[in-house]
mmCIF file of C-alpha atoms in Angstrom:
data_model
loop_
_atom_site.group_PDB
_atom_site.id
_atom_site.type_symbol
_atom_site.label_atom_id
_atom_site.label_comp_id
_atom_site.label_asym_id
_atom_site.label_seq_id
_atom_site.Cartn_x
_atom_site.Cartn_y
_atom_site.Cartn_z
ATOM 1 C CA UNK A 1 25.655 -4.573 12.019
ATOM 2 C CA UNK A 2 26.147 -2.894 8.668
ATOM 3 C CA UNK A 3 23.356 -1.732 6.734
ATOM 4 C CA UNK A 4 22.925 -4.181 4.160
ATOM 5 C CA UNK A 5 22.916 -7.201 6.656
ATOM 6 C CA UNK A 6 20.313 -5.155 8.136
ATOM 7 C CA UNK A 7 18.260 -5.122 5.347
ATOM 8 C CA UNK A 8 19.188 -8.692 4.365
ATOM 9 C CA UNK A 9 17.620 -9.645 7.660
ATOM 10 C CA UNK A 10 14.270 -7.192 7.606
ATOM 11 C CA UNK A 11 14.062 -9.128 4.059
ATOM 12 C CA UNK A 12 14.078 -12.110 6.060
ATOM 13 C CA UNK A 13 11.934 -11.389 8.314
ATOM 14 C CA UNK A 14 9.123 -10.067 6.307
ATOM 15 C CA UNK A 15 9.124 -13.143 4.236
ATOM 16 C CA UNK A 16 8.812 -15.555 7.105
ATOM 17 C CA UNK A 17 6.043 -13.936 8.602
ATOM 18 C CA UNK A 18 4.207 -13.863 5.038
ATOM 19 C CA UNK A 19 5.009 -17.012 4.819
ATOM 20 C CA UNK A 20 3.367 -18.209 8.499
ATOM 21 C CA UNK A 21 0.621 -15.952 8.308
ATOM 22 C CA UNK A 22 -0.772 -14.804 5.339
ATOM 23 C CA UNK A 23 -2.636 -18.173 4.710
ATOM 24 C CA UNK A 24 -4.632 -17.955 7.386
ATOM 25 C CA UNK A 25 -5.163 -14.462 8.190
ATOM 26 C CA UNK A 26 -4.433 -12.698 5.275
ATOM 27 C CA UNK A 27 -7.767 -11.380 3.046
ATOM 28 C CA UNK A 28 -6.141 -12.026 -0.125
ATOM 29 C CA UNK A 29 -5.615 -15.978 -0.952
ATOM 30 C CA UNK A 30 -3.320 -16.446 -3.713
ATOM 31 C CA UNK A 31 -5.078 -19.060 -4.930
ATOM 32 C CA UNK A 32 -8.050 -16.532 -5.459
ATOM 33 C CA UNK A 33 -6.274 -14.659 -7.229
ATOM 34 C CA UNK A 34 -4.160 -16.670 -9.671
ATOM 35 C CA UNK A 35 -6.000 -15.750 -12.555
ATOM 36 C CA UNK A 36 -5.016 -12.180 -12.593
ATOM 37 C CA UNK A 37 -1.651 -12.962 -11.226
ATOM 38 C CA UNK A 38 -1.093 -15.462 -13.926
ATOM 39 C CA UNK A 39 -1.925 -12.462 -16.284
ATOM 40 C CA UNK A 40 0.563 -9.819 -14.734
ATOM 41 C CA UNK A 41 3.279 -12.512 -14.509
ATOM 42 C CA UNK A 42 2.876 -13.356 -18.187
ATOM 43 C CA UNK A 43 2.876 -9.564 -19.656
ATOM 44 C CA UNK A 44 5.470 -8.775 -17.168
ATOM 45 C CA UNK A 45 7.493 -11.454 -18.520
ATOM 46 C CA UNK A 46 6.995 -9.953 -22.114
ATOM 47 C CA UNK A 47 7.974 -6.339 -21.085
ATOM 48 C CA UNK A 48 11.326 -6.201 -19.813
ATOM 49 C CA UNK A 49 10.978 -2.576 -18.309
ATOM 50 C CA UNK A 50 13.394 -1.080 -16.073
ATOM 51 C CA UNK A 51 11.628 1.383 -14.133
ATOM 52 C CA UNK A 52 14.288 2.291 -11.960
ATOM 53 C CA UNK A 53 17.532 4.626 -11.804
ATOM 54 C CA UNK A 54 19.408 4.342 -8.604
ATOM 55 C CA UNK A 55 20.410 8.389 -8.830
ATOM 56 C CA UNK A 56 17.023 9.543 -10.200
ATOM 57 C CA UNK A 57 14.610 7.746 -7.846
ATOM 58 C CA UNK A 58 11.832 5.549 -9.853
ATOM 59 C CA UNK A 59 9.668 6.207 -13.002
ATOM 60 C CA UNK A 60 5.764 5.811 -13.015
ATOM 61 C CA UNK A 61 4.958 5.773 -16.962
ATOM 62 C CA UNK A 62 1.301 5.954 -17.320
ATOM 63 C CA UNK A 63 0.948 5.047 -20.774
ATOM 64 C CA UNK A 64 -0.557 1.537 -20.215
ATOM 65 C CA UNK A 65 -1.667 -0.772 -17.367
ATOM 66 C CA UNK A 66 2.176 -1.117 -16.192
ATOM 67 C CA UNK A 67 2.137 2.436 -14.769
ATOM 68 C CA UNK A 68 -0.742 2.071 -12.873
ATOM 69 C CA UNK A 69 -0.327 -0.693 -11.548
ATOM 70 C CA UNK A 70 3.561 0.150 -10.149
ATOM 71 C CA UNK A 71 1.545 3.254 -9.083
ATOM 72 C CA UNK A 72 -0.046 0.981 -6.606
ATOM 73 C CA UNK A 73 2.811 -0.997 -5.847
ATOM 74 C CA UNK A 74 4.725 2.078 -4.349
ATOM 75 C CA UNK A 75 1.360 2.933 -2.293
ATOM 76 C CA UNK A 76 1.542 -0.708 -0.956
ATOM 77 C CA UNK A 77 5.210 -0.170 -0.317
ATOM 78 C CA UNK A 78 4.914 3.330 1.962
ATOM 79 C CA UNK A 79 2.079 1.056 3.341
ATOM 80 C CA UNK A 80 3.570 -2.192 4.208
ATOM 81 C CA UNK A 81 6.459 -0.340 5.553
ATOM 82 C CA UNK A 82 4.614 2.112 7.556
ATOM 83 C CA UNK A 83 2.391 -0.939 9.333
ATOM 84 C CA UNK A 84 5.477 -3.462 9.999
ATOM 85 C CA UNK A 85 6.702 -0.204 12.281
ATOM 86 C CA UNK A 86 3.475 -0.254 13.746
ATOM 87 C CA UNK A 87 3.108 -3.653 14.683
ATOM 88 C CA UNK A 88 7.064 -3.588 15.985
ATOM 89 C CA UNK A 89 5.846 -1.000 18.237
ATOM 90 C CA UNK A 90 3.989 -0.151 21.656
ATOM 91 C CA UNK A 91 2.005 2.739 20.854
ATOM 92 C CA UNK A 92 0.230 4.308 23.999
ATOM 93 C CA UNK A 93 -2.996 3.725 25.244
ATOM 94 C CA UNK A 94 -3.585 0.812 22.660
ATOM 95 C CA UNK A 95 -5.828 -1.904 23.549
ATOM 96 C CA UNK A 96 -4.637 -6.101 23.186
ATOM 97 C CA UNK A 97 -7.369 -5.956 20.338
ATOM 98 C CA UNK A 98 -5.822 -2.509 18.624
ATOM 99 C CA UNK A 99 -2.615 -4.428 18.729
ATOM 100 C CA UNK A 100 -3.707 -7.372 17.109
ATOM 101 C CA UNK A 101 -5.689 -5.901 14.977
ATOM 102 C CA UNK A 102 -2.394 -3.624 13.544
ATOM 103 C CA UNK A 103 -0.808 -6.623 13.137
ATOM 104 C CA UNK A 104 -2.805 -8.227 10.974
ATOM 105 C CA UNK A 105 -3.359 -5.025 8.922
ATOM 106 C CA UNK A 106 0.846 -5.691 8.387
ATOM 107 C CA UNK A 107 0.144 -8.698 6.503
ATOM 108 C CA UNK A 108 -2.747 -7.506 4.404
ATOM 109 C CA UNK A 109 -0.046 -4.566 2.931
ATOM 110 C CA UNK A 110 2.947 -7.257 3.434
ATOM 111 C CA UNK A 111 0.422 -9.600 0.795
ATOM 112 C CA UNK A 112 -0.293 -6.818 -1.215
ATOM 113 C CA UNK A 113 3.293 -5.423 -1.928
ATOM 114 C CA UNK A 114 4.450 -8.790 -2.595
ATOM 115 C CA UNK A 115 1.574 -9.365 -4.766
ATOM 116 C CA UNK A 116 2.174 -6.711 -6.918
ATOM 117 C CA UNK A 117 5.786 -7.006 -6.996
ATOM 118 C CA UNK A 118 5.863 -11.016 -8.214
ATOM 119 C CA UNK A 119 3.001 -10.389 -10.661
ATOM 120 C CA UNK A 120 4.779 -7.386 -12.398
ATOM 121 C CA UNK A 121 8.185 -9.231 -12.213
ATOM 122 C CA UNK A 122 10.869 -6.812 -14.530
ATOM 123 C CA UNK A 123 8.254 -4.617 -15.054
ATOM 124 C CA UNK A 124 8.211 -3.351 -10.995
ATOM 125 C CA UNK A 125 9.920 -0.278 -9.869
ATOM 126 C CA UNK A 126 12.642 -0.922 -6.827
ATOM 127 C CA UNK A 127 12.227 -0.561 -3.355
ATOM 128 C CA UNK A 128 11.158 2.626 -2.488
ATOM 129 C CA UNK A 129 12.772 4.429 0.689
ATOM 130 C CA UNK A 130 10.190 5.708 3.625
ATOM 131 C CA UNK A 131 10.484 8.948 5.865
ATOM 132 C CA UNK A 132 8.373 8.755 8.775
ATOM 133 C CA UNK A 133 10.143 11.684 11.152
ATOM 134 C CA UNK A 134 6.676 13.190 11.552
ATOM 135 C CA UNK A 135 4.950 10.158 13.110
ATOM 136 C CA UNK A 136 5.392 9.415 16.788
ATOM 137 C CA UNK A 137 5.383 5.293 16.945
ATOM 138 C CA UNK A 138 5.073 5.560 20.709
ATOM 139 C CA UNK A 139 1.805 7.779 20.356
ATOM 140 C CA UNK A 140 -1.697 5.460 19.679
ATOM 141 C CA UNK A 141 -3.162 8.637 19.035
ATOM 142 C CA UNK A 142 -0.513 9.921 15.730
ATOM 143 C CA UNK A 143 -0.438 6.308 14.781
ATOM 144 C CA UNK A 144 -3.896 5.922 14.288
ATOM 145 C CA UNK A 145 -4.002 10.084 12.378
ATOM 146 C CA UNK A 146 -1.578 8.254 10.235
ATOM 147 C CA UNK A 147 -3.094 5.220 9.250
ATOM 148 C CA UNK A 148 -6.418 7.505 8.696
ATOM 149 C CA UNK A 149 -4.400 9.528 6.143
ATOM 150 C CA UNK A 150 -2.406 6.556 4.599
ATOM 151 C CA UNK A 151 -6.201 4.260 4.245
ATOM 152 C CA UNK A 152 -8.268 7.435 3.055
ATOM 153 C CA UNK A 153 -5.526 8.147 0.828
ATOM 154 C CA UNK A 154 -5.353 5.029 -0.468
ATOM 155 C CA UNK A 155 -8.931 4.419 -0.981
ATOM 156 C CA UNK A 156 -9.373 7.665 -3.211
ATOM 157 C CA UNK A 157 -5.876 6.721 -5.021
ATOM 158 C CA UNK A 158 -7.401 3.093 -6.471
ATOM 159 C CA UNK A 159 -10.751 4.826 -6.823
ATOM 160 C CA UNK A 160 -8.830 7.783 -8.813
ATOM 161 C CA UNK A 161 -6.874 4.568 -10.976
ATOM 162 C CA UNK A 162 -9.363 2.368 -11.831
ATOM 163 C CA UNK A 163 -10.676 4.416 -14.632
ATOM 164 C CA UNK A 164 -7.142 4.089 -16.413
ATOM 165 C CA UNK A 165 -7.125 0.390 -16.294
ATOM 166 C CA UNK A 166 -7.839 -1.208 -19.820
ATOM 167 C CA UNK A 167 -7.251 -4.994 -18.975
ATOM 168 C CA UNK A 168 -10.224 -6.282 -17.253
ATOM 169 C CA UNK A 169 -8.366 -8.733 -14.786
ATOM 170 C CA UNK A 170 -6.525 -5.864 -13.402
ATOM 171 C CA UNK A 171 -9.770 -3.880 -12.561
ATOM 172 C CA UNK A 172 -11.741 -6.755 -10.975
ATOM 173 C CA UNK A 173 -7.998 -6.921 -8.629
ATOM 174 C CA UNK A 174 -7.957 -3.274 -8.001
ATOM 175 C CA UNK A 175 -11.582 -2.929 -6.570
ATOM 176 C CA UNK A 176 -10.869 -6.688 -4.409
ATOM 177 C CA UNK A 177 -7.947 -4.920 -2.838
ATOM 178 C CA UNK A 178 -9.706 -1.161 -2.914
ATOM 179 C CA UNK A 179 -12.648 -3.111 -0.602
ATOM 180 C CA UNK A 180 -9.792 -3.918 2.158
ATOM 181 C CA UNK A 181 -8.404 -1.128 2.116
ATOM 182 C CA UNK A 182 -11.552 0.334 3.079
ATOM 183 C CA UNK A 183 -12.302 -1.743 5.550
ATOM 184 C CA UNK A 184 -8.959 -0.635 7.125
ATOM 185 C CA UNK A 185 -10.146 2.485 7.216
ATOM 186 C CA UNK A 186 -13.173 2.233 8.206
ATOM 187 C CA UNK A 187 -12.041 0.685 11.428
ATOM 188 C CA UNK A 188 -9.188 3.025 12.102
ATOM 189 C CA UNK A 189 -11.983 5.538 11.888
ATOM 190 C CA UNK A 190 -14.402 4.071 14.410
ATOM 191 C CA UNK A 191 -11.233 3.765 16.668
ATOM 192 C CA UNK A 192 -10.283 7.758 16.669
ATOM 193 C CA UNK A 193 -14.393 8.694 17.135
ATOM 194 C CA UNK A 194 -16.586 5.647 17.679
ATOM 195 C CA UNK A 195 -19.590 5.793 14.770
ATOM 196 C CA UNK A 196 -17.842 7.343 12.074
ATOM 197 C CA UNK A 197 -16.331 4.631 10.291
ATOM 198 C CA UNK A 198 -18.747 5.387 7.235
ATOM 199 C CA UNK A 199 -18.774 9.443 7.929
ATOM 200 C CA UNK A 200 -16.483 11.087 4.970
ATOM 201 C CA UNK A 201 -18.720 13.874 5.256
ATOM 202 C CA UNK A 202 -16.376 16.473 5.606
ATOM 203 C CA UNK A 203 -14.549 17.902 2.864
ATOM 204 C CA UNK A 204 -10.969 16.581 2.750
ATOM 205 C CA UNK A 205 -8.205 16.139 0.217
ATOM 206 C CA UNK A 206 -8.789 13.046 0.104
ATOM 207 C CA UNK A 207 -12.621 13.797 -1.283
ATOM 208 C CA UNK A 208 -15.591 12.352 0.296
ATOM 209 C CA UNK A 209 -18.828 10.745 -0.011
ATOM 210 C CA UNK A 210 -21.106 12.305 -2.509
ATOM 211 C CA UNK A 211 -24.703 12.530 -2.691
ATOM 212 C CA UNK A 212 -25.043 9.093 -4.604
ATOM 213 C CA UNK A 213 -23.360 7.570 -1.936
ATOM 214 C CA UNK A 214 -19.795 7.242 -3.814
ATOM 215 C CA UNK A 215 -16.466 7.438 -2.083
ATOM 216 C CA UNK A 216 -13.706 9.332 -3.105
ATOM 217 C CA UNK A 217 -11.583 9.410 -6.041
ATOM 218 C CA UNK A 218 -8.257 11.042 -6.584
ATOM 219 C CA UNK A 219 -5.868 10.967 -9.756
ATOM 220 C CA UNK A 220 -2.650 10.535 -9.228
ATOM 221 C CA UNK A 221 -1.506 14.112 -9.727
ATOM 222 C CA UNK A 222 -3.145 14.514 -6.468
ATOM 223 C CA UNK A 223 -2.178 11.615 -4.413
ATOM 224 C CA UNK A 224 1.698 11.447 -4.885
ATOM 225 C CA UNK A 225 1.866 14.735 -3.575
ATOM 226 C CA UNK A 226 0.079 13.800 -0.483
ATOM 227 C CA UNK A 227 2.223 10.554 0.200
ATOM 228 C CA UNK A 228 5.492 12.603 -0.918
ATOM 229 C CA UNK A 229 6.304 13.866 3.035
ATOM 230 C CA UNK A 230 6.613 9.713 3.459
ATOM 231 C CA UNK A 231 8.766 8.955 0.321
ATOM 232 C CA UNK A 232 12.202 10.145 0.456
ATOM 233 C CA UNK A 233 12.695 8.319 -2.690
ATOM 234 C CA UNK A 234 12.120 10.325 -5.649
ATOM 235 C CA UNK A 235 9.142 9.728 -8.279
ATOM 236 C CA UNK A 236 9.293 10.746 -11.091
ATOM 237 C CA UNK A 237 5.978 10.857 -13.489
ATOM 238 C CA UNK A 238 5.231 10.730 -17.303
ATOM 239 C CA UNK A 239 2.543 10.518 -19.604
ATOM 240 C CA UNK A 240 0.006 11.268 -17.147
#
């Protein structure tokens, strides 16, 4: 099969099971969140932006809202990507709850790529392309160290964003999908060393929990270099 029927039929795919499943397992309801996405889709629809150059990779341009916010749609891409592998897997040693449990954290990322894809419309950057050589799918144990580095990573990168927001609708959505994304890794946590889903205590790169009880935050500058070994597509950056 050549490669674009391939990707025709991953398309496919994905949108079926968003489709089926998202409604009634997913922690984002559309309908929830129609105000804000009636916001992006509207100043989308104003900005006609293209983001993208098939031989120079894709453009984050913080100089407003729109960079930021395609700054989190390529974190819910490497995401969303990285967990439909998952849950297409068998990982080792994982329990029937691990399993379901992975693939139900698909759809959350599946939601929230899509999400921020529709509501930025022209304005969104393409399709980003993955390398995951270093992670062993048939391993529990280096799926789990990845999701740990992809969920504390992305916890510190909306943390690290927020303050760069100026429309208020796109705040309130950042922290609702921050919170899951915590949760995520909070459990993936507990499941490497039962009890420390709250324990950031040890210095990190991705920060950690200070003495007022705050999580950590990373700018950007600091986060795309840590997802870069999963992004073979490049990114390039201005006005940040």
């Amino acid at each position: 099969m050549k490669n674009n029927e391939l990707e025709t039929k991953t398309e496919l795919q994905e949108e079926s099971l968003l489709k089926s499943t998202v409604g009634r397992r997913s922690f984002l309801q559309y309908a929830g969140a129609s105000a804000a996405a009636l916001a992006l889709v509207a100043a989308g629809c104003r900005k006609d932006r293209n983001f993208t150059d098939p031989m120079a990779g894709v453009t984050l341009d913080f100089k407003d809202d729109f960079g930021v916010l395609n700054y989190a749609y390529a974190l819910e891409q490497l995401e969303a990507a990285f967990y439909i592998q998952v849950a297409n897997s068998n990982p080792s040693g994982f329990t029937t709850a691990q399993k379901a449990y992975f693939q139900d954290v698909q759809f959350h990322e599946i939601a929230h790529r899509e999400f921020f894809k529709k509501a930025l419309g022209t304005a969104a950057i393409g399709s980003l392309e993955v390398n995951f050589s270093a992670v062993d799918f048939t391993s529990g144990a280096s799926v789990l160290a990845t999701a740990k580095t992809f969920e504390d990573l992305g916890v510190a990168a909306y943390n690290g964003a927020g303050v760069r927001l100026k429309e208020t609708a796109y705040l309130v959505l950042a922290g609702q999908i921050v919170s899951v994304e915590a949760r995520h890794a909070a459990y993936v946590r507990d499941q490497i060393s039962n009890g420390t889903f709250a324990d950031l205590g040890t210095l990190s790169a991705f920060g950690a929990v200070d003495a007022n009880g705050l999580d950590g935050a990373l700018t950007p500058d600091k986060v795309l270099p840590l997802a870069a070994p999963f992004i073979k597509t490049k990114i390039n950056v201005v006005n940040l």
